[in-house]
Amino acid sequence: MIPTPDLSHLKQEDYLSIYEPAEDTFVLLDALEQDADEIKSLRPLICLEVGSGSGCVSGFIGSILGPYNSLFLTTDINPHASLCTLRTGRQNKIPLEPLTAHLVTPLLPRLHHSVDILIFNPPYVPTYDSEAIDAQSQGDIRGAWAGGKDGMQVTDLLLEQVDDLLSDKGRFYLVAVKQNDIAGIQARMLQTYNLLSEVVLQRRAGREHLFVIRIHR
Amino acid sequence: MVRLISHNLLACHAKGCTSNNFPLQFKDVTVELREQESNPDFLKNIMPRLEWKALVGAARQLGDTSLPEEMPEMLDDEFLKNLHHVLFEIHVEEGAMVCPNCQHVYPILNGIPNMLLAEHEIS
């Protein structure tokens, strides 16, 4: 049982603008823990988390791999989230490298076929398109959950870059809900990019039926 | 904390800015040095992923001249120690990174670079 990162340095004021870890975060942590031995044996050099929020998940990956065996890059569109991620890294003695950025744009082309572990717990809640667009451009808390049509508006943008990012041995862990059409995501990744995938964990939490999909070459 | 390992991975992505957009040039920076435990195996494995000239240039911009112009064939302890220091122990806390092509300024605040673009700059 790998302990969840210490988030005691984050306060209620922080959670007004950044996403407080919830069931979707925990299902992702559980999936990563389940795969911990495989992830370690991969000996990943570069880990990248998109939408790091509090930094909880990257902190956890750091605990699995050890602080100095990989580079832990994170991005978040919300500058406050990047700062919280930095502080979470310090609190847990894992050197996290947060960037405030939209998805992965400033890291391509340099990270072409270079990411060994890619992680995204996206804004997956189906909302009006305008709500999702607005939320991302404001970089505020709604950007953490508002996902537009089928909850896939933001996820789809990253799915287009996965084939470019993943190294030969790379794995992408994606959180999704039933309304995102899990089988559809898997089929698209196979047909368009020849990427294989499995559902590694699923769980019902309240009204959400959560899935963690693992995508790879 | 933006360190030189990350800087070596960042390019300008403003609309239309597709050439001479890497590496970004440091401007008005405040730097802090913080020790970190070294992992020579990691260093050896990450070397193929580095843009060497960009790394050397960035280190020199920040006042460190310990790295050779060309990536060496033999990786002795002294070299690995210097490489570790340049990649992981120099923290740029405040300042900016500027695109050599389009001059877009990416500010660095609290050790975190802001790579977001304004509406009109997004392709």
mmCIF file of C-alpha atoms in Angstrom:
data_model
loop_
_atom_site.group_PDB
_atom_site.id
_atom_site.type_symbol
_atom_site.label_atom_id
_atom_site.label_comp_id
_atom_site.label_asym_id
_atom_site.label_seq_id
_atom_site.Cartn_x
_atom_site.Cartn_y
_atom_site.Cartn_z
ATOM 1 C CA MET A 1 0.000 0.000 0.000
ATOM 2 C CA ILE A 2 1.746 3.126 -1.227
ATOM 3 C CA PRO A 3 0.653 6.121 0.867
ATOM 4 C CA THR A 4 -1.275 8.949 -0.788
ATOM 5 C CA PRO A 5 0.848 12.101 -0.997
ATOM 6 C CA ASP A 6 0.688 14.482 1.931
ATOM 7 C CA LEU A 7 -1.505 17.424 0.941
ATOM 8 C CA SER A 8 -1.655 19.068 4.364
ATOM 9 C CA HIS A 9 0.056 22.180 2.985
ATOM 10 C CA LEU A 10 -3.025 22.880 0.831
ATOM 11 C CA LYS A 11 -5.879 24.808 2.437
ATOM 12 C CA GLN A 12 -9.561 25.414 1.729
ATOM 13 C CA GLU A 13 -8.627 28.670 -0.051
ATOM 14 C CA ASP A 14 -6.494 26.648 -2.472
ATOM 15 C CA TYR A 15 -9.430 24.349 -3.235
ATOM 16 C CA LEU A 16 -11.526 27.317 -4.306
ATOM 17 C CA SER A 17 -9.491 27.463 -7.470
ATOM 18 C CA ILE A 18 -7.877 24.039 -7.785
ATOM 19 C CA TYR A 19 -9.436 20.591 -7.868
ATOM 20 C CA GLU A 20 -9.533 18.845 -4.496
ATOM 21 C CA PRO A 21 -8.697 15.144 -4.937
ATOM 22 C CA ALA A 22 -11.887 13.096 -5.123
ATOM 23 C CA GLU A 23 -13.071 9.652 -6.217
ATOM 24 C CA ASP A 24 -11.766 10.125 -9.749
ATOM 25 C CA THR A 25 -8.324 10.971 -8.363
ATOM 26 C CA PHE A 26 -8.377 7.929 -6.100
ATOM 27 C CA VAL A 27 -9.406 5.490 -8.831
ATOM 28 C CA LEU A 28 -6.443 6.761 -10.844
ATOM 29 C CA LEU A 29 -4.098 6.323 -7.870
ATOM 30 C CA ASP A 30 -5.441 2.795 -7.352
ATOM 31 C CA ALA A 31 -4.896 1.957 -11.021
ATOM 32 C CA LEU A 32 -1.322 3.238 -10.878
ATOM 33 C CA GLU A 33 -0.692 1.301 -7.679
ATOM 34 C CA GLN A 34 -2.079 -1.823 -9.306
ATOM 35 C CA ASP A 35 0.408 -1.347 -12.159
ATOM 36 C CA ALA A 36 3.241 -0.231 -9.869
ATOM 37 C CA ASP A 37 5.531 -3.207 -10.474
ATOM 38 C CA GLU A 38 5.129 -2.978 -14.243
ATOM 39 C CA ILE A 39 5.612 0.784 -14.186
ATOM 40 C CA LYS A 40 8.827 0.380 -12.193
ATOM 41 C CA SER A 41 10.172 -2.318 -14.483
ATOM 42 C CA LEU A 42 9.605 -0.005 -17.456
ATOM 43 C CA ARG A 43 12.316 2.260 -15.976
ATOM 44 C CA PRO A 44 10.606 5.369 -17.332
ATOM 45 C CA LEU A 45 12.787 8.415 -17.958
ATOM 46 C CA ILE A 46 10.108 10.991 -18.630
ATOM 47 C CA CYS A 47 6.713 11.144 -16.906
ATOM 48 C CA LEU A 48 4.204 13.799 -17.886
ATOM 49 C CA GLU A 49 0.927 14.591 -16.168
ATOM 50 C CA VAL A 50 -1.498 16.882 -17.950
ATOM 51 C CA GLY A 51 -3.803 18.814 -15.634
ATOM 52 C CA SER A 52 -1.862 18.181 -12.435
ATOM 53 C CA GLY A 53 -4.208 20.151 -10.128
ATOM 54 C CA SER A 54 -3.001 19.658 -6.556
ATOM 55 C CA GLY A 55 -0.056 17.550 -7.730
ATOM 56 C CA CYS A 56 -1.427 14.517 -5.921
ATOM 57 C CA VAL A 57 -1.094 12.074 -8.827
ATOM 58 C CA SER A 58 2.407 13.103 -9.914
ATOM 59 C CA GLY A 59 3.472 12.992 -6.289
ATOM 60 C CA PHE A 60 2.163 9.447 -6.173
ATOM 61 C CA ILE A 61 3.991 8.396 -9.337
ATOM 62 C CA GLY A 62 7.099 9.877 -7.758
ATOM 63 C CA SER A 63 6.578 7.663 -4.716
ATOM 64 C CA ILE A 64 6.266 4.611 -6.938
ATOM 65 C CA LEU A 65 9.353 5.359 -9.023
ATOM 66 C CA GLY A 66 11.563 7.158 -6.523
ATOM 67 C CA PRO A 67 12.414 10.861 -6.663
ATOM 68 C CA TYR A 68 15.569 10.730 -8.781
ATOM 69 C CA ASN A 69 14.926 7.979 -11.308
ATOM 70 C CA SER A 70 12.654 9.933 -13.657
ATOM 71 C CA LEU A 71 11.801 13.435 -14.747
ATOM 72 C CA PHE A 72 8.330 14.386 -13.480
ATOM 73 C CA LEU A 73 6.867 17.048 -15.753
ATOM 74 C CA THR A 74 3.398 18.456 -15.177
ATOM 75 C CA THR A 75 1.212 20.952 -16.953
ATOM 76 C CA ASP A 76 -1.909 22.779 -15.846
ATOM 77 C CA ILE A 77 -3.791 25.634 -17.466
ATOM 78 C CA ASN A 78 -4.343 27.166 -14.022
ATOM 79 C CA PRO A 79 -1.250 28.935 -12.641
ATOM 80 C CA HIS A 80 -2.438 28.351 -9.081
ATOM 81 C CA ALA A 81 -2.598 24.617 -9.739
ATOM 82 C CA SER A 82 0.989 24.677 -11.004
ATOM 83 C CA LEU A 83 2.050 26.412 -7.824
ATOM 84 C CA CYS A 84 0.176 23.883 -5.674
ATOM 85 C CA THR A 85 1.811 21.071 -7.661
ATOM 86 C CA LEU A 86 5.221 22.573 -6.959
ATOM 87 C CA ARG A 87 4.435 22.793 -3.236
ATOM 88 C CA THR A 88 3.097 19.223 -3.174
ATOM 89 C CA GLY A 89 6.345 18.044 -4.719
ATOM 90 C CA ARG A 90 8.341 19.847 -2.033
ATOM 91 C CA GLN A 91 6.084 18.577 0.764
ATOM 92 C CA ASN A 92 6.598 14.985 -0.400
ATOM 93 C CA LYS A 93 10.244 15.358 -1.432
ATOM 94 C CA ILE A 94 9.544 14.495 -5.065
ATOM 95 C CA PRO A 95 11.030 17.003 -7.540
ATOM 96 C CA LEU A 96 8.048 17.913 -9.727
ATOM 97 C CA GLU A 97 8.539 20.272 -12.698
ATOM 98 C CA PRO A 98 5.266 22.137 -13.195
ATOM 99 C CA LEU A 99 4.540 24.284 -16.227
ATOM 100 C CA THR A 100 1.498 26.491 -16.709
ATOM 101 C CA ALA A 101 0.391 25.502 -20.181
ATOM 102 C CA HIS A 102 -2.524 24.391 -22.310
ATOM 103 C CA LEU A 103 -2.222 20.595 -22.561
ATOM 104 C CA VAL A 104 1.257 19.825 -23.944
ATOM 105 C CA THR A 105 1.713 22.476 -26.618
ATOM 106 C CA PRO A 106 5.091 23.955 -25.590
ATOM 107 C CA LEU A 107 6.572 20.469 -25.101
ATOM 108 C CA LEU A 108 6.016 19.308 -28.672
ATOM 109 C CA PRO A 109 8.101 18.828 -30.773
ATOM 110 C CA ARG A 110 10.811 18.194 -28.168
ATOM 111 C CA LEU A 111 8.886 15.361 -26.491
ATOM 112 C CA HIS A 112 8.150 13.552 -29.756
ATOM 113 C CA HIS A 113 8.088 9.800 -28.960
ATOM 114 C CA SER A 114 9.682 10.560 -25.590
ATOM 115 C CA VAL A 115 7.044 10.249 -22.887
ATOM 116 C CA ASP A 116 7.222 6.965 -20.994
ATOM 117 C CA ILE A 117 4.330 7.583 -18.596
ATOM 118 C CA LEU A 118 1.589 9.995 -19.651
ATOM 119 C CA ILE A 119 -1.283 10.683 -17.260
ATOM 120 C CA PHE A 120 -4.474 12.693 -17.694
ATOM 121 C CA ASN A 121 -7.478 12.999 -15.413
ATOM 122 C CA PRO A 122 -9.360 15.352 -17.698
ATOM 123 C CA PRO A 123 -12.397 17.585 -17.341
ATOM 124 C CA TYR A 124 -14.742 14.736 -18.314
ATOM 125 C CA VAL A 125 -18.161 15.977 -17.223
ATOM 126 C CA PRO A 126 -20.551 16.490 -20.161
ATOM 127 C CA THR A 127 -21.555 20.156 -20.275
ATOM 128 C CA TYR A 128 -22.549 22.739 -22.868
ATOM 129 C CA ASP A 129 -19.694 23.335 -25.322
ATOM 130 C CA SER A 130 -19.530 27.017 -24.442
ATOM 131 C CA GLU A 131 -19.123 26.185 -20.765
ATOM 132 C CA ALA A 132 -16.083 24.019 -21.497
ATOM 133 C CA ILE A 133 -14.477 26.558 -23.835
ATOM 134 C CA ASP A 134 -15.057 29.334 -21.346
ATOM 135 C CA ALA A 135 -13.725 27.297 -18.438
ATOM 136 C CA GLN A 136 -10.470 26.439 -20.225
ATOM 137 C CA SER A 137 -9.879 30.027 -21.313
ATOM 138 C CA GLN A 138 -10.437 31.343 -17.791
ATOM 139 C CA GLY A 139 -8.144 28.697 -16.304
ATOM 140 C CA ASP A 140 -10.341 28.457 -13.223
ATOM 141 C CA ILE A 141 -11.873 25.600 -11.222
ATOM 142 C CA ARG A 142 -14.533 24.829 -13.860
ATOM 143 C CA GLY A 143 -11.701 23.942 -16.207
ATOM 144 C CA ALA A 144 -11.097 20.976 -13.926
ATOM 145 C CA TRP A 145 -14.404 19.305 -14.781
ATOM 146 C CA ALA A 146 -16.286 20.972 -17.668
ATOM 147 C CA GLY A 147 -15.833 18.701 -20.669
ATOM 148 C CA GLY A 148 -18.295 19.977 -23.272
ATOM 149 C CA LYS A 149 -20.040 17.614 -25.671
ATOM 150 C CA ASP A 150 -19.989 14.047 -24.262
ATOM 151 C CA GLY A 151 -17.402 15.374 -21.798
ATOM 152 C CA MET A 152 -14.722 14.789 -24.438
ATOM 153 C CA GLN A 153 -13.951 18.284 -25.709
ATOM 154 C CA VAL A 154 -10.625 18.618 -23.902
ATOM 155 C CA THR A 155 -9.756 14.913 -23.860
ATOM 156 C CA ASP A 156 -10.093 14.721 -27.643
ATOM 157 C CA LEU A 157 -7.438 17.401 -28.037
ATOM 158 C CA LEU A 158 -4.930 15.373 -26.042
ATOM 159 C CA LEU A 159 -5.917 12.092 -27.696
ATOM 160 C CA GLU A 160 -4.719 13.631 -30.981
ATOM 161 C CA GLN A 161 -1.230 14.065 -29.494
ATOM 162 C CA VAL A 162 -0.792 10.744 -27.712
ATOM 163 C CA ASP A 163 0.750 8.927 -30.678
ATOM 164 C CA ASP A 164 3.218 11.796 -31.094
ATOM 165 C CA LEU A 165 4.152 11.828 -27.405
ATOM 166 C CA LEU A 166 4.424 8.184 -26.384
ATOM 167 C CA SER A 167 7.810 6.465 -26.499
ATOM 168 C CA ASP A 168 7.988 2.893 -27.792
ATOM 169 C CA LYS A 169 7.418 1.528 -24.295
ATOM 170 C CA GLY A 170 5.203 4.451 -23.226
ATOM 171 C CA ARG A 171 1.875 4.130 -21.418
ATOM 172 C CA PHE A 172 -0.965 6.609 -21.162
ATOM 173 C CA TYR A 173 -3.351 6.414 -18.202
ATOM 174 C CA LEU A 174 -6.616 8.245 -18.862
ATOM 175 C CA VAL A 175 -9.573 8.715 -16.517
ATOM 176 C CA ALA A 176 -13.016 8.672 -18.111
ATOM 177 C CA VAL A 177 -16.695 8.171 -17.249
ATOM 178 C CA LYS A 178 -19.298 6.029 -18.973
ATOM 179 C CA GLN A 179 -20.776 9.012 -20.857
ATOM 180 C CA ASN A 180 -17.423 9.555 -22.560
ATOM 181 C CA ASP A 181 -18.049 6.287 -24.462
ATOM 182 C CA ILE A 182 -15.145 4.146 -23.326
ATOM 183 C CA ALA A 183 -15.385 1.614 -26.146
ATOM 184 C CA GLY A 184 -15.516 4.494 -28.618
ATOM 185 C CA ILE A 185 -12.296 5.971 -27.229
ATOM 186 C CA GLN A 186 -10.567 2.612 -27.418
ATOM 187 C CA ALA A 187 -11.767 1.947 -30.962
ATOM 188 C CA ARG A 188 -10.677 5.370 -32.169
ATOM 189 C CA MET A 189 -7.197 5.039 -30.683
ATOM 190 C CA LEU A 190 -6.810 1.647 -32.361
ATOM 191 C CA GLN A 191 -8.210 2.615 -35.753
ATOM 192 C CA THR A 192 -6.619 6.024 -36.087
ATOM 193 C CA TYR A 193 -3.296 5.488 -34.325
ATOM 194 C CA ASN A 194 -2.890 1.725 -33.984
ATOM 195 C CA LEU A 195 -2.692 2.142 -30.203
ATOM 196 C CA LEU A 196 -3.864 -0.691 -27.970
ATOM 197 C CA SER A 197 -5.756 -0.158 -24.734
ATOM 198 C CA GLU A 198 -7.301 -1.853 -21.716
ATOM 199 C CA VAL A 199 -9.626 -0.777 -18.954
ATOM 200 C CA VAL A 200 -7.410 -1.361 -15.934
ATOM 201 C CA LEU A 201 -9.883 -0.341 -13.278
ATOM 202 C CA GLN A 202 -13.495 0.764 -13.064
ATOM 203 C CA ARG A 203 -15.574 1.883 -10.135
ATOM 204 C CA ARG A 204 -18.943 3.436 -9.389
ATOM 205 C CA ALA A 205 -18.692 6.510 -7.193
ATOM 206 C CA GLY A 206 -21.946 8.333 -6.531
ATOM 207 C CA ARG A 207 -23.501 9.050 -9.929
ATOM 208 C CA GLU A 208 -20.272 8.496 -11.819
ATOM 209 C CA HIS A 209 -19.115 5.245 -13.349
ATOM 210 C CA LEU A 210 -15.368 5.826 -13.515
ATOM 211 C CA PHE A 211 -12.846 4.093 -15.737
ATOM 212 C CA VAL A 212 -9.070 4.166 -15.990
ATOM 213 C CA ILE A 213 -7.947 3.285 -19.498
ATOM 214 C CA ARG A 214 -4.333 2.340 -20.209
ATOM 215 C CA ILE A 215 -3.252 3.106 -23.787
ATOM 216 C CA HIS A 216 0.018 1.965 -25.367
ATOM 217 C CA ARG A 217 1.718 0.825 -28.553
ATOM 218 C CA MET B 1 11.053 25.319 -10.272
ATOM 219 C CA VAL B 2 12.060 25.667 -13.861
ATOM 220 C CA ARG B 3 15.377 23.982 -14.282
ATOM 221 C CA LEU B 4 17.486 23.562 -17.358
ATOM 222 C CA ILE B 5 16.227 20.049 -18.019
ATOM 223 C CA SER B 6 12.746 21.496 -18.560
ATOM 224 C CA HIS B 7 14.028 24.524 -20.435
ATOM 225 C CA ASN B 8 15.655 22.081 -22.865
ATOM 226 C CA LEU B 9 12.194 20.719 -23.684
ATOM 227 C CA LEU B 10 10.315 23.989 -24.197
ATOM 228 C CA ALA B 11 9.726 25.652 -27.558
ATOM 229 C CA CYS B 12 7.713 28.690 -28.565
ATOM 230 C CA HIS B 13 4.295 27.725 -29.893
ATOM 231 C CA ALA B 14 2.842 31.093 -30.871
ATOM 232 C CA LYS B 15 0.797 31.212 -34.083
ATOM 233 C CA GLY B 16 3.058 30.895 -37.096
ATOM 234 C CA CYS B 17 6.191 30.597 -35.025
ATOM 235 C CA THR B 18 7.579 27.329 -36.290
ATOM 236 C CA SER B 19 11.256 27.958 -36.960
ATOM 237 C CA ASN B 20 14.052 29.274 -34.772
ATOM 238 C CA ASN B 21 11.598 28.904 -31.852
ATOM 239 C CA PHE B 22 13.987 26.886 -29.668
ATOM 240 C CA PRO B 23 15.718 27.338 -27.331
ATOM 241 C CA LEU B 24 14.040 30.188 -25.516
ATOM 242 C CA GLN B 25 16.396 32.909 -24.298
ATOM 243 C CA PHE B 26 16.486 33.789 -20.610
ATOM 244 C CA LYS B 27 15.852 37.398 -19.629
ATOM 245 C CA ASP B 28 16.176 39.227 -16.269
ATOM 246 C CA VAL B 29 16.353 36.020 -14.302
ATOM 247 C CA THR B 30 16.751 35.354 -10.599
ATOM 248 C CA VAL B 31 18.408 32.037 -9.974
ATOM 249 C CA GLU B 32 18.770 29.841 -6.892
ATOM 250 C CA LEU B 33 21.081 26.894 -6.492
ATOM 251 C CA ARG B 34 19.661 23.882 -4.657
ATOM 252 C CA GLU B 35 21.470 20.609 -4.186
ATOM 253 C CA GLN B 36 19.861 17.412 -5.328
ATOM 254 C CA GLU B 37 21.015 13.810 -5.060
ATOM 255 C CA SER B 38 22.586 12.658 -8.307
ATOM 256 C CA ASN B 39 21.614 9.587 -10.344
ATOM 257 C CA PRO B 40 24.390 8.837 -12.881
ATOM 258 C CA ASP B 41 22.333 6.131 -14.609
ATOM 259 C CA PHE B 42 19.514 8.560 -15.205
ATOM 260 C CA LEU B 43 21.982 11.134 -16.539
ATOM 261 C CA LYS B 44 23.482 8.678 -19.012
ATOM 262 C CA ASN B 45 20.024 7.629 -20.204
ATOM 263 C CA ILE B 46 18.676 11.153 -20.604
ATOM 264 C CA MET B 47 21.646 12.404 -22.616
ATOM 265 C CA PRO B 48 20.336 11.213 -26.005
ATOM 266 C CA ARG B 49 17.159 13.230 -25.388
ATOM 267 C CA LEU B 50 19.002 16.485 -24.754
ATOM 268 C CA GLU B 51 19.613 19.209 -27.302
ATOM 269 C CA TRP B 52 23.231 19.691 -26.285
ATOM 270 C CA LYS B 53 24.005 23.098 -27.802
ATOM 271 C CA ALA B 54 20.812 24.526 -26.345
ATOM 272 C CA LEU B 55 21.743 23.189 -22.917
ATOM 273 C CA VAL B 56 25.276 24.589 -23.021
ATOM 274 C CA GLY B 57 23.971 27.952 -24.232
ATOM 275 C CA ALA B 58 21.339 28.123 -21.516
ATOM 276 C CA ALA B 59 23.857 27.193 -18.815
ATOM 277 C CA ARG B 60 26.188 29.924 -19.998
ATOM 278 C CA GLN B 61 23.313 32.438 -19.981
ATOM 279 C CA LEU B 62 22.924 31.574 -16.314
ATOM 280 C CA GLY B 63 26.634 31.879 -15.575
ATOM 281 C CA ASP B 64 27.715 28.237 -15.689
ATOM 282 C CA THR B 65 30.547 27.361 -18.075
ATOM 283 C CA SER B 66 31.303 23.843 -16.836
ATOM 284 C CA LEU B 67 29.894 21.967 -19.844
ATOM 285 C CA PRO B 68 31.902 21.351 -23.045
ATOM 286 C CA GLU B 69 30.696 22.712 -26.396
ATOM 287 C CA GLU B 70 30.272 19.196 -27.768
ATOM 288 C CA MET B 71 28.714 16.237 -26.005
ATOM 289 C CA PRO B 72 31.690 14.145 -24.898
ATOM 290 C CA GLU B 73 32.224 10.491 -25.812
ATOM 291 C CA MET B 74 33.694 9.564 -22.423
ATOM 292 C CA LEU B 75 31.414 10.289 -19.493
ATOM 293 C CA ASP B 76 33.730 10.626 -16.517
ATOM 294 C CA ASP B 77 32.648 11.459 -12.969
ATOM 295 C CA GLU B 78 33.627 15.112 -13.268
ATOM 296 C CA PHE B 79 31.506 15.543 -16.392
ATOM 297 C CA LEU B 80 28.509 13.772 -14.832
ATOM 298 C CA LYS B 81 28.789 15.937 -11.740
ATOM 299 C CA ASN B 82 28.733 19.094 -13.888
ATOM 300 C CA LEU B 83 25.875 17.786 -16.019
ATOM 301 C CA HIS B 84 23.849 16.929 -12.941
ATOM 302 C CA HIS B 85 24.435 20.389 -11.542
ATOM 303 C CA VAL B 86 23.402 22.141 -14.756
ATOM 304 C CA LEU B 87 20.298 20.047 -15.337
ATOM 305 C CA PHE B 88 18.952 19.771 -11.816
ATOM 306 C CA GLU B 89 20.485 22.213 -9.370
ATOM 307 C CA ILE B 90 20.048 25.600 -11.070
ATOM 308 C CA HIS B 91 16.524 26.870 -10.362
ATOM 309 C CA VAL B 92 15.226 29.842 -12.310
ATOM 310 C CA GLU B 93 12.825 31.466 -9.865
ATOM 311 C CA GLU B 94 11.803 34.696 -11.585
ATOM 312 C CA GLY B 95 12.296 36.334 -14.950
ATOM 313 C CA ALA B 96 11.270 35.367 -18.444
ATOM 314 C CA MET B 97 12.025 33.235 -21.483
ATOM 315 C CA VAL B 98 11.893 34.977 -24.849
ATOM 316 C CA CYS B 99 11.400 33.385 -28.263
ATOM 317 C CA PRO B 100 14.350 34.231 -30.530
ATOM 318 C CA ASN B 101 12.044 34.205 -33.536
ATOM 319 C CA CYS B 102 8.847 36.053 -32.618
ATOM 320 C CA GLN B 103 10.007 37.672 -29.340
ATOM 321 C CA HIS B 104 7.066 36.307 -27.366
ATOM 322 C CA VAL B 105 7.800 36.645 -23.655
ATOM 323 C CA TYR B 106 6.966 33.712 -21.374
ATOM 324 C CA PRO B 107 7.142 34.955 -17.771
ATOM 325 C CA ILE B 108 8.562 32.856 -14.934
ATOM 326 C CA LEU B 109 6.974 33.436 -11.526
ATOM 327 C CA ASN B 110 7.617 31.471 -8.319
ATOM 328 C CA GLY B 111 9.789 29.150 -10.364
ATOM 329 C CA ILE B 112 6.974 28.283 -12.781
ATOM 330 C CA PRO B 113 7.005 29.317 -16.432
ATOM 331 C CA ASN B 114 3.721 30.539 -17.857
ATOM 332 C CA MET B 115 3.546 29.126 -21.377
ATOM 333 C CA LEU B 116 -0.012 30.275 -22.070
ATOM 334 C CA LEU B 117 -0.682 32.392 -25.135
ATOM 335 C CA ALA B 118 -3.124 35.250 -25.623
ATOM 336 C CA GLU B 119 -6.163 34.606 -27.860
ATOM 337 C CA HIS B 120 -4.628 36.168 -30.947
ATOM 338 C CA GLU B 121 -1.436 34.127 -30.626
ATOM 339 C CA ILE B 122 -3.082 30.710 -30.710
ATOM 340 C CA SER B 123 -2.877 28.901 -34.036
#
